[in-house]
CSV table of C-alpha atoms and ligand atoms in Angstrom, one decimal:
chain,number,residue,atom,x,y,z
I,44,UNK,CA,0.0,0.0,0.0
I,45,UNK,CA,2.8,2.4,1.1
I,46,UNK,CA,4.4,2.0,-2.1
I,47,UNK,CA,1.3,2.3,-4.4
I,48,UNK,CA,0.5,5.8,-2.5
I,49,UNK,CA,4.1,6.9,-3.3
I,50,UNK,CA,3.9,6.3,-6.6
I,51,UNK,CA,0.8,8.4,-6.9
I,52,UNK,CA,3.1,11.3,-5.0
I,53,UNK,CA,5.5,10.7,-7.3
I,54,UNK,CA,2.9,11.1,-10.2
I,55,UNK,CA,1.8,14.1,-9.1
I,56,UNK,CA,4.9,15.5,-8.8
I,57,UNK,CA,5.8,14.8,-11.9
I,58,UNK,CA,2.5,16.3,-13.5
I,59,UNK,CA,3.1,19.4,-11.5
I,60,UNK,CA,6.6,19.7,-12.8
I,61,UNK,CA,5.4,19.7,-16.3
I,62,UNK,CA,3.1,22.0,-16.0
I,63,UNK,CA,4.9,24.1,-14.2
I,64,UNK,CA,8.0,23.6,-17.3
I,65,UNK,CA,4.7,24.9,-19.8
I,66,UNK,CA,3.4,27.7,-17.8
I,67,UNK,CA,5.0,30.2,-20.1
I,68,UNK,CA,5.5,32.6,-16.3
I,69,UNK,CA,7.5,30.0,-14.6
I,70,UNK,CA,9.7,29.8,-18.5
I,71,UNK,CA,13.1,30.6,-17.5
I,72,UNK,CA,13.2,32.3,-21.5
I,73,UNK,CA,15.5,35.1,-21.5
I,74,UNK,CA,14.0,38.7,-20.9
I,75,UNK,CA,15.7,41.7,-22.1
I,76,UNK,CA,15.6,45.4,-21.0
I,77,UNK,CA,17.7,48.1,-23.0
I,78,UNK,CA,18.4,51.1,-21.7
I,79,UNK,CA,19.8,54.3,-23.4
I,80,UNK,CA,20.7,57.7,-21.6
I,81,UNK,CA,21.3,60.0,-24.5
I,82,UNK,CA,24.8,61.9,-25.3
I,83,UNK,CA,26.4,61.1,-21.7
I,84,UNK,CA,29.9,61.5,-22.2
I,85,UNK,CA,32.6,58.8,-20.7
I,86,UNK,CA,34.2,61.6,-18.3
I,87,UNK,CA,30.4,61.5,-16.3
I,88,UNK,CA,30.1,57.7,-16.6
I,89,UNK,CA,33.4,57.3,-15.2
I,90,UNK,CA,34.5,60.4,-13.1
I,91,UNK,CA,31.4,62.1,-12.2
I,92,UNK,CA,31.7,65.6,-11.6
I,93,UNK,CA,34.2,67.2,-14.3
I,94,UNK,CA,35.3,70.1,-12.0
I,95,UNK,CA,37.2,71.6,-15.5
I,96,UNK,CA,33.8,72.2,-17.4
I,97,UNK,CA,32.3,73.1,-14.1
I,98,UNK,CA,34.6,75.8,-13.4
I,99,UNK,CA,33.8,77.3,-16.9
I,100,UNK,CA,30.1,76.7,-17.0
I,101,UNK,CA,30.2,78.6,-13.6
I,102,UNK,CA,33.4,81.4,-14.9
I,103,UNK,CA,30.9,82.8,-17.4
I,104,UNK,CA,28.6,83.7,-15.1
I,105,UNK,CA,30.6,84.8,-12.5
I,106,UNK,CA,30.5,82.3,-10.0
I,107,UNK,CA,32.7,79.7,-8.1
I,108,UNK,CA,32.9,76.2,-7.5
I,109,UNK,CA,31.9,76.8,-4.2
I,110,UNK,CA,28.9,78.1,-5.4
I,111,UNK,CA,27.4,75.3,-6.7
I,112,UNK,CA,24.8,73.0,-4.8
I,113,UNK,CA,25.6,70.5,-7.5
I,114,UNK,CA,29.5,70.8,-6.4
I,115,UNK,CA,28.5,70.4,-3.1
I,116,UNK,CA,26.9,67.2,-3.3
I,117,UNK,CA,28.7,65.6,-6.6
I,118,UNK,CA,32.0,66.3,-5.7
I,119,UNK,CA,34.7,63.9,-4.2
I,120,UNK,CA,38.8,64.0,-4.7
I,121,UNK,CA,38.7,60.6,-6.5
I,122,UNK,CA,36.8,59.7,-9.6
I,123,UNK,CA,35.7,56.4,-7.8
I,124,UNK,CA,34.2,58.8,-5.3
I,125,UNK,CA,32.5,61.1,-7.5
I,126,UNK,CA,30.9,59.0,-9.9
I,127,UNK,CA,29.6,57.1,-6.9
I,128,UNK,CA,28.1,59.8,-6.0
I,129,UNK,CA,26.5,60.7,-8.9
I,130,UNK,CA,26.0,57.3,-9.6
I,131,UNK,CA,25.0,55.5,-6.0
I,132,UNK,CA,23.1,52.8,-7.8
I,133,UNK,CA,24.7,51.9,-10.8
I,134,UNK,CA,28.4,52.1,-9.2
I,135,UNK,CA,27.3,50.8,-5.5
I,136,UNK,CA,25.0,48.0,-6.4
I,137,UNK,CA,24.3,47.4,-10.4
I,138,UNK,CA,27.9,47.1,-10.9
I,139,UNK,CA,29.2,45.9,-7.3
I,140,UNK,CA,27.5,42.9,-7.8
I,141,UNK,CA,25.4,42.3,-10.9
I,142,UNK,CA,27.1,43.4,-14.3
I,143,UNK,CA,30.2,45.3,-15.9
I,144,UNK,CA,30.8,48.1,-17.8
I,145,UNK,CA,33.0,49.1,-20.7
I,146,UNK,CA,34.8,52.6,-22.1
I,147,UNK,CA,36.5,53.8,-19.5
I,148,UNK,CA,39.6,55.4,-20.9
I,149,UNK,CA,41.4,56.0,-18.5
I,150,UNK,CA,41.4,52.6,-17.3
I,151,UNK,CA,42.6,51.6,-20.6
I,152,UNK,CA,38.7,50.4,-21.9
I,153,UNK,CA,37.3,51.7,-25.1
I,154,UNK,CA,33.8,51.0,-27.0
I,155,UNK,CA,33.8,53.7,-30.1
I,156,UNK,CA,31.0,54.4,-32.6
I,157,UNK,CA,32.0,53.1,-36.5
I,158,UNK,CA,29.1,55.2,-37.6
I,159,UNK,CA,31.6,58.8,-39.3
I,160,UNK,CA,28.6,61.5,-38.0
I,161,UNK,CA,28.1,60.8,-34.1
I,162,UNK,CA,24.6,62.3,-34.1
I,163,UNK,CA,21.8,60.5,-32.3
I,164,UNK,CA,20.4,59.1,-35.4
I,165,UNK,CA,23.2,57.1,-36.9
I,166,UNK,CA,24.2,56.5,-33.2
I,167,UNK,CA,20.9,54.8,-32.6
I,168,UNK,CA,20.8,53.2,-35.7
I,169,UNK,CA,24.4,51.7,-35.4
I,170,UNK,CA,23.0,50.2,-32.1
I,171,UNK,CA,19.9,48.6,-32.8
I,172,UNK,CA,21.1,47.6,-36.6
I,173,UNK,CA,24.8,46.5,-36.0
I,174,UNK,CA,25.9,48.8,-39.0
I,175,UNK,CA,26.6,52.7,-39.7
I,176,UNK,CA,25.2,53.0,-42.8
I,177,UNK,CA,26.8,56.3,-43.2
I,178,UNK,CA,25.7,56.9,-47.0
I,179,UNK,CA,22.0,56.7,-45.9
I,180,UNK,CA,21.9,57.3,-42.4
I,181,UNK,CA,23.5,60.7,-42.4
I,182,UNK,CA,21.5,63.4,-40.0
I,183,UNK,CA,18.6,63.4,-37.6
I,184,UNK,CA,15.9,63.7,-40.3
I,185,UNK,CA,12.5,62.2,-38.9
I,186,UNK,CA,12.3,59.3,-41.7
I,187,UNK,CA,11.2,55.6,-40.9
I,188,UNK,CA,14.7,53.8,-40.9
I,189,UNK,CA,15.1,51.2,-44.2
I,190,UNK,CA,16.9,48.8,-41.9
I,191,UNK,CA,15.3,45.5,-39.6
I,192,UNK,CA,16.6,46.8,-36.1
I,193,UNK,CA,17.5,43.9,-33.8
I,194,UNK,CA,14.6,44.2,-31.9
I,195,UNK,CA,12.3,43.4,-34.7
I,196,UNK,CA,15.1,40.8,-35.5
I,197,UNK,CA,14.4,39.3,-32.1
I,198,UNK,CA,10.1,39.1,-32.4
I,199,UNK,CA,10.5,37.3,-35.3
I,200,UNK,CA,13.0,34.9,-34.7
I,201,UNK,CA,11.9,34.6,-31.8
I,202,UNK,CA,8.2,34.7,-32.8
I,203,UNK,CA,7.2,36.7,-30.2
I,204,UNK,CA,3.5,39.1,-30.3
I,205,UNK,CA,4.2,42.7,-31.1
I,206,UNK,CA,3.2,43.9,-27.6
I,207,UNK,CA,6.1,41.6,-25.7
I,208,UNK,CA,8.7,43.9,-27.9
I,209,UNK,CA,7.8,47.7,-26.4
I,210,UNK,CA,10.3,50.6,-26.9
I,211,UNK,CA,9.2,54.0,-24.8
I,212,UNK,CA,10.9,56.8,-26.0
I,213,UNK,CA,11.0,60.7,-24.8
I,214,UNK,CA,12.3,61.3,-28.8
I,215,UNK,CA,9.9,60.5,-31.3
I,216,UNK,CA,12.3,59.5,-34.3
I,217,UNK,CA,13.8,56.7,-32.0
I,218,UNK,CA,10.6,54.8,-32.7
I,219,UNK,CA,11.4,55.5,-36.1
I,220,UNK,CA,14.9,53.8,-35.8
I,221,UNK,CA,13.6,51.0,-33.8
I,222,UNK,CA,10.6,50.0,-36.3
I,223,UNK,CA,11.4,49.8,-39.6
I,224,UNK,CA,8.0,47.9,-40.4
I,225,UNK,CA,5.2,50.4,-38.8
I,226,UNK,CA,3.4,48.2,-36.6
I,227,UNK,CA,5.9,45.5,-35.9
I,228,UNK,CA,6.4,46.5,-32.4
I,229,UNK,CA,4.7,48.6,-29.3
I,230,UNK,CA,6.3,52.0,-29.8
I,231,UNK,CA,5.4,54.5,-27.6
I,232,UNK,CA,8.2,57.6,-28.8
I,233,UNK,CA,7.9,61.4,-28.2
I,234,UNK,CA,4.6,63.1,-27.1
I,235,UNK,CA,2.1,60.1,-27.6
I,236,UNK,CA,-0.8,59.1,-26.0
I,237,UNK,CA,-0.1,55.8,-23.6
I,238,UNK,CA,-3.1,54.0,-22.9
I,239,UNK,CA,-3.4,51.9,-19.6
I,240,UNK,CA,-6.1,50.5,-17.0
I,241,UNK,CA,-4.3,52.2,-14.0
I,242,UNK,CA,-6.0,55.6,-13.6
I,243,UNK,CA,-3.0,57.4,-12.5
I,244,UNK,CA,-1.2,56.6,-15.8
I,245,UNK,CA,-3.9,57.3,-17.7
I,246,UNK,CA,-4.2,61.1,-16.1
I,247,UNK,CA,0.1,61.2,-16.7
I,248,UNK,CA,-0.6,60.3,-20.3
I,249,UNK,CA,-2.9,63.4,-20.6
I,250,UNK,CA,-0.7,65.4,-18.3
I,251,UNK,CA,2.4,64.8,-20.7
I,252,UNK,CA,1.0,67.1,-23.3
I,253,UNK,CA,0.4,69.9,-20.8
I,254,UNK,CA,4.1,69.9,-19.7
I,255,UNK,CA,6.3,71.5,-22.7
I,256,UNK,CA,10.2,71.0,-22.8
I,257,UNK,CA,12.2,73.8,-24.4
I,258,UNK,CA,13.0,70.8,-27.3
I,259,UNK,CA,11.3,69.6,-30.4
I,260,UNK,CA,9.5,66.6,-30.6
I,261,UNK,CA,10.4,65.3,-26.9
I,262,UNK,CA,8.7,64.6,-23.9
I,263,UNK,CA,10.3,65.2,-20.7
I,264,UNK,CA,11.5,61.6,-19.5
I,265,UNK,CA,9.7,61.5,-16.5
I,266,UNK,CA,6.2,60.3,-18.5
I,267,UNK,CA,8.6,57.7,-20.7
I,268,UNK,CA,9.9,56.5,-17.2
I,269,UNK,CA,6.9,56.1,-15.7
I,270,UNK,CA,5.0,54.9,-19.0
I,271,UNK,CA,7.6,52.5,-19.4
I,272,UNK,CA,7.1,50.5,-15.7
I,273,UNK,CA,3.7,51.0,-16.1
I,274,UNK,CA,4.1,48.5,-19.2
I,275,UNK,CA,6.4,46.3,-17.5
I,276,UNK,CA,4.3,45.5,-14.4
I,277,UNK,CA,1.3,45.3,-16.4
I,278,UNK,CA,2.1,43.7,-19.8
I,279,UNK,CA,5.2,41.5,-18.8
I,280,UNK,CA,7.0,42.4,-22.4
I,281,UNK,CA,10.3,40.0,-23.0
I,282,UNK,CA,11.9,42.8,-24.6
I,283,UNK,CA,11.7,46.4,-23.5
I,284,UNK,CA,13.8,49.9,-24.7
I,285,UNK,CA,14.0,52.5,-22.6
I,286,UNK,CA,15.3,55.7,-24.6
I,287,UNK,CA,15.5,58.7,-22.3
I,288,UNK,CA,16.7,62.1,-23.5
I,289,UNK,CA,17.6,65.2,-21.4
I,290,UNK,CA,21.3,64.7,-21.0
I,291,UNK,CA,21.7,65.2,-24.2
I,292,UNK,CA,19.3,68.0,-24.8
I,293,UNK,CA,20.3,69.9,-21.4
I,294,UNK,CA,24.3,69.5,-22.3
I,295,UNK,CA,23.0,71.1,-26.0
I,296,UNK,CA,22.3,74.2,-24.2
I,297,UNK,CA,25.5,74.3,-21.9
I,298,UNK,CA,23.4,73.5,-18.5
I,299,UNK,CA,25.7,71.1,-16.8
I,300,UNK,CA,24.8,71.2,-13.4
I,301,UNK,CA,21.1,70.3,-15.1
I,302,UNK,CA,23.0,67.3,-16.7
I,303,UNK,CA,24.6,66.2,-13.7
I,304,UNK,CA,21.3,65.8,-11.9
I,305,UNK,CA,19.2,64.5,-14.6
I,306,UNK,CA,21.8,61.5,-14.8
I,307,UNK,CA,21.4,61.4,-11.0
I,308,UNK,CA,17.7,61.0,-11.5
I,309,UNK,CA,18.6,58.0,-14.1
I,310,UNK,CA,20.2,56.3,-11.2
I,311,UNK,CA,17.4,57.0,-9.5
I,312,UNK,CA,15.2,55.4,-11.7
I,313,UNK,CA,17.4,52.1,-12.7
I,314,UNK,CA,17.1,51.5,-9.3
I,315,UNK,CA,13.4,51.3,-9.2
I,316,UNK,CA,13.7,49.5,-12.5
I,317,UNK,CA,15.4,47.0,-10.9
I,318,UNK,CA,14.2,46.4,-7.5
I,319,UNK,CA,11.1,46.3,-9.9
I,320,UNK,CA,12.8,43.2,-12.0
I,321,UNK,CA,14.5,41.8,-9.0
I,322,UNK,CA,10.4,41.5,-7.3
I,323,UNK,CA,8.5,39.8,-10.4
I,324,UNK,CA,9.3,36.7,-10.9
I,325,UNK,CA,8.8,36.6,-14.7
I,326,UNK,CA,11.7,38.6,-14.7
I,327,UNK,CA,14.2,37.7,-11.6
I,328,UNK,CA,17.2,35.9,-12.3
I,329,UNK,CA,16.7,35.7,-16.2
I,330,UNK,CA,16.4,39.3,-17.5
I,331,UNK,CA,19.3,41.2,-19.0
I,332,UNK,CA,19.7,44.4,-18.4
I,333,UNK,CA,22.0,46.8,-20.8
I,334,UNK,CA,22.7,50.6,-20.4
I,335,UNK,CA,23.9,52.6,-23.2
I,336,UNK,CA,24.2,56.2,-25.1
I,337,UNK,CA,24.0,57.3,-28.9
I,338,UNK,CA,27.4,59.2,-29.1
I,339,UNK,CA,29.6,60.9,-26.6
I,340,UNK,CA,30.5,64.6,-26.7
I,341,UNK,CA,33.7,66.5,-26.8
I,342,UNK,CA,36.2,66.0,-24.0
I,343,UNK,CA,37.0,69.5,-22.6
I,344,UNK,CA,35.7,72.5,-20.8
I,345,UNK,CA,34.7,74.2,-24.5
I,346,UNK,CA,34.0,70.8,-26.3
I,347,UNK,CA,31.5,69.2,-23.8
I,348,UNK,CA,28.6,70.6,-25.4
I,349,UNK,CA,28.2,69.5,-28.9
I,350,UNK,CA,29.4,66.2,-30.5
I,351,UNK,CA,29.4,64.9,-34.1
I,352,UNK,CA,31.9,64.8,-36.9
I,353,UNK,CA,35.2,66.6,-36.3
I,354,UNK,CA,34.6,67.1,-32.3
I,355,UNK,CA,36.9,64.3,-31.0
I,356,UNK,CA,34.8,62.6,-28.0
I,357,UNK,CA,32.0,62.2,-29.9
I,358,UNK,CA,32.9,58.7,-30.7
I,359,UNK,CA,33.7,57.5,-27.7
I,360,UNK,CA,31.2,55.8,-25.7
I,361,UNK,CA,30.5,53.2,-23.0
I,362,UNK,CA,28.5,50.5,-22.1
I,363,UNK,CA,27.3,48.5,-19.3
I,364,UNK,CA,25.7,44.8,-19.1
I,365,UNK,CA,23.9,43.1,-16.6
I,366,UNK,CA,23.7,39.5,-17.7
I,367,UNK,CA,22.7,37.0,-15.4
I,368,UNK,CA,25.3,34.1,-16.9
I,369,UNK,CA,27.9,36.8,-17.1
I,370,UNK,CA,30.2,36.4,-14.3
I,371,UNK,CA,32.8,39.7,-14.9
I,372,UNK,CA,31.8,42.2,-12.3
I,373,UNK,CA,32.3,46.5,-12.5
I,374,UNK,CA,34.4,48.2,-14.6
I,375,UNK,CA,36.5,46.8,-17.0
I,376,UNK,CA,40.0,47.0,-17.5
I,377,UNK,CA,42.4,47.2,-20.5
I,378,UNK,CA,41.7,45.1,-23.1
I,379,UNK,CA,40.1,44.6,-26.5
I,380,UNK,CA,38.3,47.7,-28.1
I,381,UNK,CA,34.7,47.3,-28.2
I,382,UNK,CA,32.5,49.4,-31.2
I,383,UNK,CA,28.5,49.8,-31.0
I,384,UNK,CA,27.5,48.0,-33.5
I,385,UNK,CA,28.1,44.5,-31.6
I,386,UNK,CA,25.7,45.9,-29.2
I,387,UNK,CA,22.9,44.5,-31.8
I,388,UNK,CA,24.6,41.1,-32.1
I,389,UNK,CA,24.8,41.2,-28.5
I,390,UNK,CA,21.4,42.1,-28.0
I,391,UNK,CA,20.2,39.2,-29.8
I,392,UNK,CA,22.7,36.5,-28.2
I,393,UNK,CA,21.3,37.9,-24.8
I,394,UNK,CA,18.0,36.6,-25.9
I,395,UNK,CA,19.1,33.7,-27.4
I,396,UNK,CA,18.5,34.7,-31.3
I,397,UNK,CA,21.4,32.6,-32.3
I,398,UNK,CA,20.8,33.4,-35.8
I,399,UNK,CA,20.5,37.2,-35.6
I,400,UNK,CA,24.5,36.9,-33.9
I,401,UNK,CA,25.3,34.6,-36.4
I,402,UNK,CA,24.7,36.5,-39.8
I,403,UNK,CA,22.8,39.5,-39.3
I,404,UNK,CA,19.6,37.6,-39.4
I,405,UNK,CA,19.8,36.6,-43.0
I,406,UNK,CA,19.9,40.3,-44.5
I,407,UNK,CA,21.9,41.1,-47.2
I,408,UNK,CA,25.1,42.6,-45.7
I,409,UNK,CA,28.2,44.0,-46.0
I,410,UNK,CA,30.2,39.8,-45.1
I,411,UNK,CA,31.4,41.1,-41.8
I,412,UNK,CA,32.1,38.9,-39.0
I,413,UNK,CA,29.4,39.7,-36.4
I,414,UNK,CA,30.8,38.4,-32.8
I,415,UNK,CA,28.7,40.0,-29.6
I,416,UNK,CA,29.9,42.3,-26.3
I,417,UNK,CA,31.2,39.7,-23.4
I,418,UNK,CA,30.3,36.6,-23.5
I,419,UNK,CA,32.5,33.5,-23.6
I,420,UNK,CA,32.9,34.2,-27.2
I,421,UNK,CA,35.9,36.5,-26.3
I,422,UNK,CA,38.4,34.7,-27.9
I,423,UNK,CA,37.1,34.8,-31.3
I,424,UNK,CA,36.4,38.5,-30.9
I,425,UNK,CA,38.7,40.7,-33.3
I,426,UNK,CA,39.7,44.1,-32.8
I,427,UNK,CA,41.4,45.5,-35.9
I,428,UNK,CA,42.2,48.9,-36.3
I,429,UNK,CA,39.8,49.9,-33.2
I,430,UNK,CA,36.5,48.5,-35.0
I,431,UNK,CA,35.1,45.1,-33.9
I,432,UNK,CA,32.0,43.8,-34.9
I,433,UNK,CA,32.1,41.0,-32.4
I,434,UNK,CA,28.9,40.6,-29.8
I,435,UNK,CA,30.7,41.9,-26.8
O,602,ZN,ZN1,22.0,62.1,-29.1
């Protein structure tokens, strides 16, 4: 009798196993989340405050370091220090114990754009396509890129539903980089309406169009941000892109001290995006989380504020993985150059789209070796002449 009622345990047991293997919210499938802080330069990233540009921001109008709340609570005598500071999260828990980063210079780390203009467009597009383009993609016109980005590359190999690849945007043309095919993802880019059972979100949505910015076709990131969890807790999406703006925007009109706390409200907010991943457990313990930018800036007190062709910094840039099989921890050391376009390859190993990594998910191409950011594929990465096309 006893061993007639354990095998009925044992059945059961088993039944519930297999069920639980099919429930597609106990699937250990890889999730991913992107996101992208636009036009922060490496010196923030890796120093924090840059006393230098500072010091001139503050010269032309008279006043002193001293002077400066933002001084006051961003500034430390080592870089460690003061990007901590501006950084608490990322620097004292994201990268302490969960992920790496890439680019910092001084340390001997480089990722540089291929794309030749270093605007946001072709940076974005060299990101989610894996290429520069830079006949076709030459300016920040508002036209529907001609390229598959490696988002749509992933919902189709992957064949996932449009709504479980969602890209939130404070810049309008980024949905236009990310969707080649109109209607192949959920975009939500610029001032747009965001529909969503939650009251509260649904009075933000309305709210978003009372509150102007000083910019063109942006919303302040505060509504993508909040849009953008919103989605998460309520739609569960496998992939999701984050694009958020003002750094770039803010830098554009020479207020630094503005930048500086605008990226200390990003830290802010990758907290809460991942405490938020870290409680749901569709998403703890297989979701990868990368943060990136479009194009860096130039390096010195005059430069900081534009970026593009001709203003050296621009193509320097950084970027930091969370990837729960990835065992390299904080800031990485010297070693091979990294460029942005194996972020796409690496985008699509992360969620296990072999095929996009492999050959640019059967596009026609220019034959380039496509290897991915990290992973154990390291040895077979290249670097020649600074430009890798290798998932990292
Ligand atoms: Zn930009």
């Amino acid at each position: 009798m006893r061993a007639r009622a354990w095998a009925w345990v044992t059945l059961a047991l088993l039944i519930a196993l297999s069920v639980e293997a099919r429930d597609p919210g106990a699937a250990r499938s890889p999730n991913l989340v992107l996101v992208t802080f636009d036009g922060v330069r490496v010196e923030e990233m890796f120093a924090g405050l840059d006393a230098a540009v500072l010091q001139h921001v503050l010269g032309a109008k008279r006043l002193r370091l001293e002077d400066s709340d933002v001084y006051r609570r961003f500034w430390a005598p080592t870089r460690e220090e003061r990007r901590r500071r501006l950084m608490p999260f990322l620097w004292g828990t994201l990268l302490a114990g969960h992920g790496w980063i890439a680019g910092d210079r001084e340390n001997g780390s480089h990722v540089r754009l291929v794309n030749a203009h270093r605007l946001s467009y072709p940076g974005y597009s060299e990101l989610l396509t894996g290429h520069a383009h830079d006949d076709v993609i030459v300016d920040n016109a508002r036209v529907r890129s001609p390229y598959p980005s490696v988002l749509e590359r992933i919902q189709r190999e992957l064949h996932l539903t449009r709504h479980e690849v969602a890209v939130f945007a404070s810049w309008d043309t980024i949905g236009l980089v990310a969707e080649s095919r109109p209607g192949s993802l959920f975009v939500n880019a610029g001032p747009a309406a965001y529909d969503h059972p939650d009251p509260v979100v649904r009075r933000l949505s309305e709210m978003q169009f009372d509150t102007p910015t000083p910019w063109e076709h942006v919303r302040p990131d505060a509504y993508t941000f909040e849009f953008a969890m919103a989605h998460l807790r309520a739609h569960h999406p496998r992939v999701l892109y984050i694009a958020l703006d003002e750094t770039d925007d803010l830098a554009h009109d020479g207020r630094y001290e503005a930048v500086l706390e605008a990226l200390h409200r990003y830290d802010r907010w990758l907290e809460r995006l991942w405490t938020t991943l870290q409680t749901d457990s569709f998403y703890r313990g297989h979701t990868s989380l990368v943060i990136t930018v479009d194009h860096g800036r130039g390096h010195d007190p005059t430069g900081w504020r534009a970026h593009g062709r001709g203003i050296d910094g621009s193509e320097d840039v950084w970027v930091a993985v969370v990837d729960p099989t990835d065992a390299r921890r904080g800031s990485q050391g010297a070693g091979r150059v990294h460029t942005h376009r194996q972020l796409a390859p690496t985008l699509a190993r992360l969620m296990g789209a072999a095929r996009s990594a492999q050959d640019g998910g059967g596009e026609a191409e220019e034959d380039e070796e496509t290897e991915t950011v990290g992973g154990e594929s390291q040895e077979h990465a290249r670097s020649v002449g600074g430009v890798s096309s290798a998932p990292m």
